[in-house]
Short mmCIF file of C-alpha atoms in Angstrom, two decimals:
data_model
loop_
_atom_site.label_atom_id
_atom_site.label_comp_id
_atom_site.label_asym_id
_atom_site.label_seq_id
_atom_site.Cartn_x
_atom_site.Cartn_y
_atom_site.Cartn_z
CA UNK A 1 -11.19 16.37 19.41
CA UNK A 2 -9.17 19.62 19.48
CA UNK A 3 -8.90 21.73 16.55
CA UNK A 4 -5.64 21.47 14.30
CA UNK A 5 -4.11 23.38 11.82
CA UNK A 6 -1.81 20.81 10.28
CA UNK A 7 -2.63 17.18 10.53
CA UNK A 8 -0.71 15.27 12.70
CA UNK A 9 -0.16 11.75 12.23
CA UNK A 10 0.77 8.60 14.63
CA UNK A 11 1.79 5.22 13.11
CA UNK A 12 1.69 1.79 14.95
CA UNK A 13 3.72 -1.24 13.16
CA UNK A 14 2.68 -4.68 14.14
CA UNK A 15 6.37 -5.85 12.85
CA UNK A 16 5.94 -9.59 12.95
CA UNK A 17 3.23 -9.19 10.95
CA UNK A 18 4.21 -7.19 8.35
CA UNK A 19 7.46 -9.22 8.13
CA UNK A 20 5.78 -12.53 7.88
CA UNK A 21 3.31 -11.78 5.70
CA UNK A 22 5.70 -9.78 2.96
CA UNK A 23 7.73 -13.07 3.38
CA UNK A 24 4.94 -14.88 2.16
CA UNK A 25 4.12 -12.69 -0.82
CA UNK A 26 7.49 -13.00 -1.68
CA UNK A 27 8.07 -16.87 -1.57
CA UNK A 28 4.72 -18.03 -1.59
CA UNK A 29 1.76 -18.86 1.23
CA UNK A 30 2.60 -19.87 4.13
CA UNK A 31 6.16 -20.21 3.77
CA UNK A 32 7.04 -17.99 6.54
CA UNK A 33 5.54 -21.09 8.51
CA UNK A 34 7.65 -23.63 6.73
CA UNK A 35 10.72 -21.49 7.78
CA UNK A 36 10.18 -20.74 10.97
CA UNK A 37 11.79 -23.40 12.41
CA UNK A 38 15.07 -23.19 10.78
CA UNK A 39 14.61 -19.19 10.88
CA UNK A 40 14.67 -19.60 14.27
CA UNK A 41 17.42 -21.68 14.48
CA UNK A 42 20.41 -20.39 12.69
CA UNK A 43 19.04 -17.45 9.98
CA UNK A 44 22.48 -17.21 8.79
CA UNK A 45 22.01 -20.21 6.84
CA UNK A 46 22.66 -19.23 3.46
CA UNK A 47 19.86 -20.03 1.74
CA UNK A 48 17.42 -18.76 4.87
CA UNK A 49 19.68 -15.32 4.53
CA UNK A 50 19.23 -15.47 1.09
CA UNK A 51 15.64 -16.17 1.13
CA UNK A 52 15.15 -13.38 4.43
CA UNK A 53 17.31 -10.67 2.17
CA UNK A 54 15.00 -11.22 -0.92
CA UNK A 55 11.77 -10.93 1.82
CA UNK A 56 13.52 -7.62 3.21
CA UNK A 57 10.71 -4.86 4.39
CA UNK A 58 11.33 -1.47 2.82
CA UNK A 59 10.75 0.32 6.32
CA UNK A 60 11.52 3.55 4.52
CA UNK A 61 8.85 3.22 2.04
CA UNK A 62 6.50 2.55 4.64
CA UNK A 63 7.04 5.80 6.92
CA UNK A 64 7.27 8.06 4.19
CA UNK A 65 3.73 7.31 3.04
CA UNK A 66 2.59 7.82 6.72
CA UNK A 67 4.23 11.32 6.32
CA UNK A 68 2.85 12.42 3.50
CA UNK A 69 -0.37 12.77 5.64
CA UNK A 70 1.07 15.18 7.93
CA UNK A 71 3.82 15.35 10.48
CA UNK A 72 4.68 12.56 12.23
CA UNK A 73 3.13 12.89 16.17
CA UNK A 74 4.68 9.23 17.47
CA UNK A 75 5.70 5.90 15.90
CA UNK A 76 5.91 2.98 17.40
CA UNK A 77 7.27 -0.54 16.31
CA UNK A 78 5.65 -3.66 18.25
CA UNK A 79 8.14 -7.15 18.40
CA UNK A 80 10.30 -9.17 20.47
CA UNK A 81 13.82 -7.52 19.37
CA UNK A 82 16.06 -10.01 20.55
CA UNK A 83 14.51 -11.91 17.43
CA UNK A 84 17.72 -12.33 14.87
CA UNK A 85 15.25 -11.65 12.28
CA UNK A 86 13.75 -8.20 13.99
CA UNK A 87 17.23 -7.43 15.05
CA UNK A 88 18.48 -6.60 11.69
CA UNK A 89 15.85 -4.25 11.17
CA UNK A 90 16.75 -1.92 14.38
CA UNK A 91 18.96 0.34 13.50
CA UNK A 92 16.95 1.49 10.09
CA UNK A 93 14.12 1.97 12.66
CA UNK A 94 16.13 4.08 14.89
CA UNK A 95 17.21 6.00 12.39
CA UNK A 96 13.58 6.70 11.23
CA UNK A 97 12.36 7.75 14.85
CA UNK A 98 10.92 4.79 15.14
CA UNK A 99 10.43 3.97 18.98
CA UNK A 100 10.53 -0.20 19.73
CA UNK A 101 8.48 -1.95 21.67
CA UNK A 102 9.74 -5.04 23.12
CA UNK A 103 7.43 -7.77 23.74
CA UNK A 104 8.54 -10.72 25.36
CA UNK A 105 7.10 -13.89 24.00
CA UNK A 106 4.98 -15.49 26.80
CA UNK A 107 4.24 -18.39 25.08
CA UNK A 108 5.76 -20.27 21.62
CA UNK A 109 4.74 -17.72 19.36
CA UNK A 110 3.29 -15.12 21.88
CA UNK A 111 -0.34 -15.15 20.09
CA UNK A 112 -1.97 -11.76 20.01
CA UNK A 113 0.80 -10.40 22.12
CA UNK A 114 1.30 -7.39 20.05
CA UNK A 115 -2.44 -6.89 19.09
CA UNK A 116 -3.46 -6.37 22.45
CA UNK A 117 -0.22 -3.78 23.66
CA UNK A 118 -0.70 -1.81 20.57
CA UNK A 119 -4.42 -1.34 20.77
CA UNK A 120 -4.18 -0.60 24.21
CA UNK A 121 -1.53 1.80 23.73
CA UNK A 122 -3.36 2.97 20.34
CA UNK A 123 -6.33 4.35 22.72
CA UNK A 124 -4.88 5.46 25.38
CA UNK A 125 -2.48 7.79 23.23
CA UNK A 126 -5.67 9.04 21.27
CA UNK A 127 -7.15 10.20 24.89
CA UNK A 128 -3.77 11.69 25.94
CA UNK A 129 -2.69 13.54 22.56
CA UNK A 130 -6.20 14.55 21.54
CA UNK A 131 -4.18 17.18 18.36
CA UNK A 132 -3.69 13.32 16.69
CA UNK A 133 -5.72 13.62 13.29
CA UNK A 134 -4.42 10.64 11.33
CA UNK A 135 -3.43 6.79 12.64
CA UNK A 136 -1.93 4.48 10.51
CA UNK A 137 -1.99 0.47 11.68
CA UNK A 138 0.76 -0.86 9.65
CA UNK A 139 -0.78 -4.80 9.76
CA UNK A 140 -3.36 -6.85 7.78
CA UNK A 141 -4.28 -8.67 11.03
CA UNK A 142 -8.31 -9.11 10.79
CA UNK A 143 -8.16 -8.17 15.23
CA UNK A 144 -7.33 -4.86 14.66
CA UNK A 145 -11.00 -4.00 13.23
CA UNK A 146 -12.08 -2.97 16.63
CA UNK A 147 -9.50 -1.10 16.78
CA UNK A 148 -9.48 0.97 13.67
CA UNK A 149 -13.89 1.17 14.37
CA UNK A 150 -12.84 2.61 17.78
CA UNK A 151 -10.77 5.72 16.30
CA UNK A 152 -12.88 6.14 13.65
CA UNK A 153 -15.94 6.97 16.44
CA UNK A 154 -13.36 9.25 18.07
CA UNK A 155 -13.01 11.32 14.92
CA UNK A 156 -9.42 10.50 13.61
CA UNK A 157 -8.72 9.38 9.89
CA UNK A 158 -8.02 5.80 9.92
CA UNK A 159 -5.45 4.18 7.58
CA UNK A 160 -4.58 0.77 7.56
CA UNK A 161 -0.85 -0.62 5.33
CA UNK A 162 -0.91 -3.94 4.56
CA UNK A 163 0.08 -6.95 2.09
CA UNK A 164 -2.07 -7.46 -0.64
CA UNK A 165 -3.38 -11.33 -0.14
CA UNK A 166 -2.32 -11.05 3.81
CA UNK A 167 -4.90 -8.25 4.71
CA UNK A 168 -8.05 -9.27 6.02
CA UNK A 169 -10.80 -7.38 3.99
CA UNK A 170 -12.63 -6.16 7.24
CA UNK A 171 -9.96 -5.01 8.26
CA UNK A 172 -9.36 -2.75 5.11
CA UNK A 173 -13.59 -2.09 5.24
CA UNK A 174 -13.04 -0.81 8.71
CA UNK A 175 -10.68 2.16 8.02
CA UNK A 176 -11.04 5.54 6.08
CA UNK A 177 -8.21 3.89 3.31
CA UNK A 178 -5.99 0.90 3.09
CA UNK A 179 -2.97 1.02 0.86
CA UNK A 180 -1.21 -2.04 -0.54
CA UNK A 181 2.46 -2.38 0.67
CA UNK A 182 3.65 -3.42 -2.92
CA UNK A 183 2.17 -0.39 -4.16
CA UNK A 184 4.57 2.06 -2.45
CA UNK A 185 6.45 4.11 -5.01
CA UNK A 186 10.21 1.82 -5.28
CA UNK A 187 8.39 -1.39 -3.94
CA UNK A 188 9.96 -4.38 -5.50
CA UNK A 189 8.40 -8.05 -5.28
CA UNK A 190 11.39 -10.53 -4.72
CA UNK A 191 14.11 -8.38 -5.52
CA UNK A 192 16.77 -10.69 -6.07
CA UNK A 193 19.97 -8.37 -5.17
CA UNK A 194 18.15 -6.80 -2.08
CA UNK A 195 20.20 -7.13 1.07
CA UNK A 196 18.85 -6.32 4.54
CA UNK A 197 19.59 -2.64 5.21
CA UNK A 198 19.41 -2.02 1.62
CA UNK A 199 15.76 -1.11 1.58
CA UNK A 200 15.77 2.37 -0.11
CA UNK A 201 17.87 0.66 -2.94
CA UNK A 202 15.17 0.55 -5.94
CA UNK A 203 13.54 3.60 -4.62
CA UNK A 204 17.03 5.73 -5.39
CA UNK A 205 18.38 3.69 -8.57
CA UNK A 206 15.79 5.62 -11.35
CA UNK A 207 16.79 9.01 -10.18
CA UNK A 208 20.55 8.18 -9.77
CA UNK A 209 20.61 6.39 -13.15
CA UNK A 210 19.01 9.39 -14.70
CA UNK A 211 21.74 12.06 -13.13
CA UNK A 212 24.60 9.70 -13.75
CA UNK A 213 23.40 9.53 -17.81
CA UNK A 214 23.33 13.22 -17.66
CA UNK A 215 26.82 13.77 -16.45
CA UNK A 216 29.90 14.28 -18.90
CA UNK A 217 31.84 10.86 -19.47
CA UNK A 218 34.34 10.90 -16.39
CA UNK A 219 32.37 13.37 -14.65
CA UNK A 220 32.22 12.46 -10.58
CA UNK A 221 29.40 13.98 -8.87
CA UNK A 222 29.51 17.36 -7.00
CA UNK A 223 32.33 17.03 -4.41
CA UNK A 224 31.51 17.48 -0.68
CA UNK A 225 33.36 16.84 2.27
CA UNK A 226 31.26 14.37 4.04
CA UNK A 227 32.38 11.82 7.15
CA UNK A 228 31.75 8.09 7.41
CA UNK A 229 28.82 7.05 8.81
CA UNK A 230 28.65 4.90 12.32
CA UNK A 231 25.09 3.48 13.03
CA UNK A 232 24.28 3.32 16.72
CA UNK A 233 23.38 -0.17 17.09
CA UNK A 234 23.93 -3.41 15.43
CA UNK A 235 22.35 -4.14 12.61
CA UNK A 236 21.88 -3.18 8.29
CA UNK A 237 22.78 0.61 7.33
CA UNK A 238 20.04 3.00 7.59
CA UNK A 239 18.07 4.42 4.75
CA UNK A 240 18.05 6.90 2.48
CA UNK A 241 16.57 9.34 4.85
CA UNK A 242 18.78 8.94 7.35
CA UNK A 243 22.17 9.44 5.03
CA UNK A 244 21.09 12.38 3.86
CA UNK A 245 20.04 14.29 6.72
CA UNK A 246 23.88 12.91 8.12
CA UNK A 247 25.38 14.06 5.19
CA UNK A 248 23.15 17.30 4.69
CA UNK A 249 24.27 18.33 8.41
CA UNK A 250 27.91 17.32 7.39
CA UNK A 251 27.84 19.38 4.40
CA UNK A 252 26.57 22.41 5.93
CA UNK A 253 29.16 22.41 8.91
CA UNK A 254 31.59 21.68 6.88
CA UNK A 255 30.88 25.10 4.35
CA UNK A 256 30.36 27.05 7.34
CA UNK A 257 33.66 26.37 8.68
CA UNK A 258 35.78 26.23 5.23
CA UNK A 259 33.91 28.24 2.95
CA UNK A 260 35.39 28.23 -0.45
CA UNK A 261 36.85 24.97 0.42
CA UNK A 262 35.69 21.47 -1.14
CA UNK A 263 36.84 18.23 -0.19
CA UNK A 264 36.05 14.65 -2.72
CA UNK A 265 33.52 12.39 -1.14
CA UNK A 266 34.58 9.99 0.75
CA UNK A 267 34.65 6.77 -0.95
CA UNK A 268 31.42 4.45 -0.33
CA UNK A 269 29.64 7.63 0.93
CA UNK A 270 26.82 9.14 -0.58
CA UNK A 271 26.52 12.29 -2.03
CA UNK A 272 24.22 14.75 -0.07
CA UNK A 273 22.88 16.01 -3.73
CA UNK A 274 21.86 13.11 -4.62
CA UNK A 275 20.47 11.95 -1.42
CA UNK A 276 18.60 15.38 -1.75
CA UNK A 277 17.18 14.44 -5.21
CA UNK A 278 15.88 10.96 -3.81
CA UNK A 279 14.02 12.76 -1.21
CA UNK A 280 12.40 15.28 -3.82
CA UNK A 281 11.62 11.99 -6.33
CA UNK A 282 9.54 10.52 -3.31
CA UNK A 283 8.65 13.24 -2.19
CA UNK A 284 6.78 13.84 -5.32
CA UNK A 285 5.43 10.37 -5.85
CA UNK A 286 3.91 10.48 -2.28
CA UNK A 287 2.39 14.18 -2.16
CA UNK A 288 0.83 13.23 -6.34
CA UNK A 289 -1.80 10.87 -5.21
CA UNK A 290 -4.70 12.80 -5.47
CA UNK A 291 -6.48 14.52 -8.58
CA UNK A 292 -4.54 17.18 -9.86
CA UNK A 293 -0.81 16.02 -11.06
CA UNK A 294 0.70 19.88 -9.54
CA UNK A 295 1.63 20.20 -6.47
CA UNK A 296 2.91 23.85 -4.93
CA UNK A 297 6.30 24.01 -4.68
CA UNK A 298 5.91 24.71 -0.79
CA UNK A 299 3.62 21.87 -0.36
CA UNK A 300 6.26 19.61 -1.93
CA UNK A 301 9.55 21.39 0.51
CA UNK A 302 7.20 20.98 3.29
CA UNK A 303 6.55 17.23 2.59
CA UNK A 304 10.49 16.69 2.23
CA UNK A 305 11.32 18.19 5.26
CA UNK A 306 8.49 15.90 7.37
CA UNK A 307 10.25 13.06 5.44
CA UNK A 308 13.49 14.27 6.10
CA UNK A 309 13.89 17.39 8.96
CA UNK A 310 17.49 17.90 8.10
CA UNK A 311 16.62 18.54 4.18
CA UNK A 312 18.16 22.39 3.29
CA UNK A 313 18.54 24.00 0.18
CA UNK A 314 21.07 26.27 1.29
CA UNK A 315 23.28 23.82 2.55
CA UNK A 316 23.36 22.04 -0.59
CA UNK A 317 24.41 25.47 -1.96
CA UNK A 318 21.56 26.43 -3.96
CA UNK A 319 20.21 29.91 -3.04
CA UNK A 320 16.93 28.97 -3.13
CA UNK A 321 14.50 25.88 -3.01
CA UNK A 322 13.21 27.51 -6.82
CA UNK A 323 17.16 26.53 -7.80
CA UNK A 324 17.07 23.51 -6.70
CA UNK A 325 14.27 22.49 -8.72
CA UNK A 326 16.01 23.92 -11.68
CA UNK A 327 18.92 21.53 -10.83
CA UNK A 328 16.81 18.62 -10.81
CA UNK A 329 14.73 19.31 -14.04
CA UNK A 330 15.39 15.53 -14.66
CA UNK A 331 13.10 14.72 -11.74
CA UNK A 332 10.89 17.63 -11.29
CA UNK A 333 8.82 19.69 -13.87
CA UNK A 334 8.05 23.36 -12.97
CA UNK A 335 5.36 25.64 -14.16
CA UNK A 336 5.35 28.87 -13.23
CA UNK A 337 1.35 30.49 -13.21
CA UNK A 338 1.34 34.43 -11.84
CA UNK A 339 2.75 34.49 -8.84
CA UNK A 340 2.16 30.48 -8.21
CA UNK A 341 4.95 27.78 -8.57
CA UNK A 342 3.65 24.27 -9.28
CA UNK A 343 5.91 20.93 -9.60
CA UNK A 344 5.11 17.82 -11.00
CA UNK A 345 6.82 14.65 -11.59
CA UNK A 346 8.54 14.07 -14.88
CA UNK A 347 7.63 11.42 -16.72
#
């Protein structure tokens, strides 16, 4: 395999299976299967919408733990798309980079139809991208253990996300690490307020509750002049990554063109600060997973900007990246050691 300096990551979503089996965790075994039918049928139903919003995959979550292995080379999402139920999730996926695959169901329930495209496309993009260090199978499917044996021989790190209770345990034996999808930092089981498109919801509420206890009674956040967003295809609203590196781009054309001159936020939009001090919260709680709770400050900018490219300092107005860690002491914890800067999560 060819040398690297920075790891470079690919991720592969089985989506139907993911979807199903976080359905399941959520209203018990096998209950996707109980639904299918009248999923299939009309999923506007209110209690099937009800019981699909509460079931609603946190796609966010999902590639932001993939990036906090390194920068994301390709990722790929394998379902039929014309699905109502896979159809609400496309324009969050868009918004994330995500490329779909659609897979037309050749039979009733197109058995092993995505197994066999993504492995085959799994390989083939390991022999044509030989810089890929990292894969990550997003499934618990027990046929992907070939698969994750086969990268493994060709010398990349092999991760597999799954559903705890859904993921065969060869499967998780087979790779280099498995991670529970309930354990990703904002995760909720059965959230009963989740919508679809609402999937970076819990992950922002602890660090906007904090900020919004902080401000002065009648104190509106920092004004910005921001435009209203207009996903590209049908579907829920994008997440939190997405907003802000809209509203981050808005804010800095916007102060290049007017400086001096602030606007108030549109109403319903989101504040690019805040969306700013999401991204540093998971930033943190992805890049603190190993030993030592300190990160350097440039390891944690450089894991924001993989989650987010769009993320700048400057255009948030803060001189420096050091300034905007002072304006988010709520969040982050600095210590300063020599000429070192280390961050940490507050507790």
């Amino acid at each position: 395999m060819a040398e690297s300096q920075d790891p470079r990551v690919a991720v592969y979503f089985d989506f139907d299976n993911i979807v199903m089996s976080w359905y399941d965790r959520v209203h018990g075994r096998q209950a996707y299967s109980r639904d299918r039918q009248r999923i299939a049928e009309d999923p506007t139903e209110p209690e099937i919408a009800e019981r699909l919003a509460r079931a609603t995959v946190d796609v966010g979550a999902i590639v932001d733990f993939a990036a906090s292995f390194g920068a994301l080379m390709l990722t790929r999402a394998y379902a039929d798309w014309s699905s109502p139920v896979n159809a609400e999730y496309r324009s969050q996926l868009v918004a994330r980079a995500v490329d779909l695959v659609q897979l037309f169901p050749a039979a009733a329930y197109a058995k092993n139809g995505a197994d066999i495209r993504l492995a085959v496309d799994t390989v083939e993009d390991l022999y044509l991208m030989p810089d890929i260090t990292h894969v990550v199978i997003v499934a618990g499917d027990s046929d992907y253990v070939p698969l994750a044996q086969r990268c493994r021989r060709l010398g990349r790190y092999v991760l597999a996300l799954g559903v705890a209770g859904s993921t065969a345990k060869s499967l998780a034996a087979a790779c280099d690490e498995f991670e529970s999808y309930e354990n990703l930092p904002g995760v909720v089981l059965g959230q009963d307020d989740a919508a679809p498109g609402q999937d970076d919801a819990p992950r922002r509420g602890r660090s906007r509750r904090r900020r919004a206890a902080q401000r002065p009674a009648g104190q509106a956040s920092t004004p910005v002049v921001v435009g209203a967003h207009t996903a590209g295809t049908a579907g829920p609203e994008v997440t939190a990554g997405a907003s802000s590196a809209d509203s981050s781009a808005r804010s800095a054309a916007a102060a290049a063109s007017s400086p001096g001159e602030v606007e108030e936020v549109e109403e319903g939009a989101e504040d690019p600060r805040d969306a700013a001090s999401d991204l540093l919260e998971r930033a943190l709680q992805f890049t603190g997973r190993g030993d030592s709770e300190w990160l350097h400050s440039s390891a944690v900018k450089s894991h924001m900007r993989r989650m987010d490219p769009s993320f700048s300092e400057k255009a948030l107005g803060f001189r420096s990246f050091s300034e905007f860690l002072q304006a988010n002491e709520e969040i982050a914890e600095v210590e300063e050691k020599g000429h070192e800067r280390l961050v940490r999560a507050r507790d």
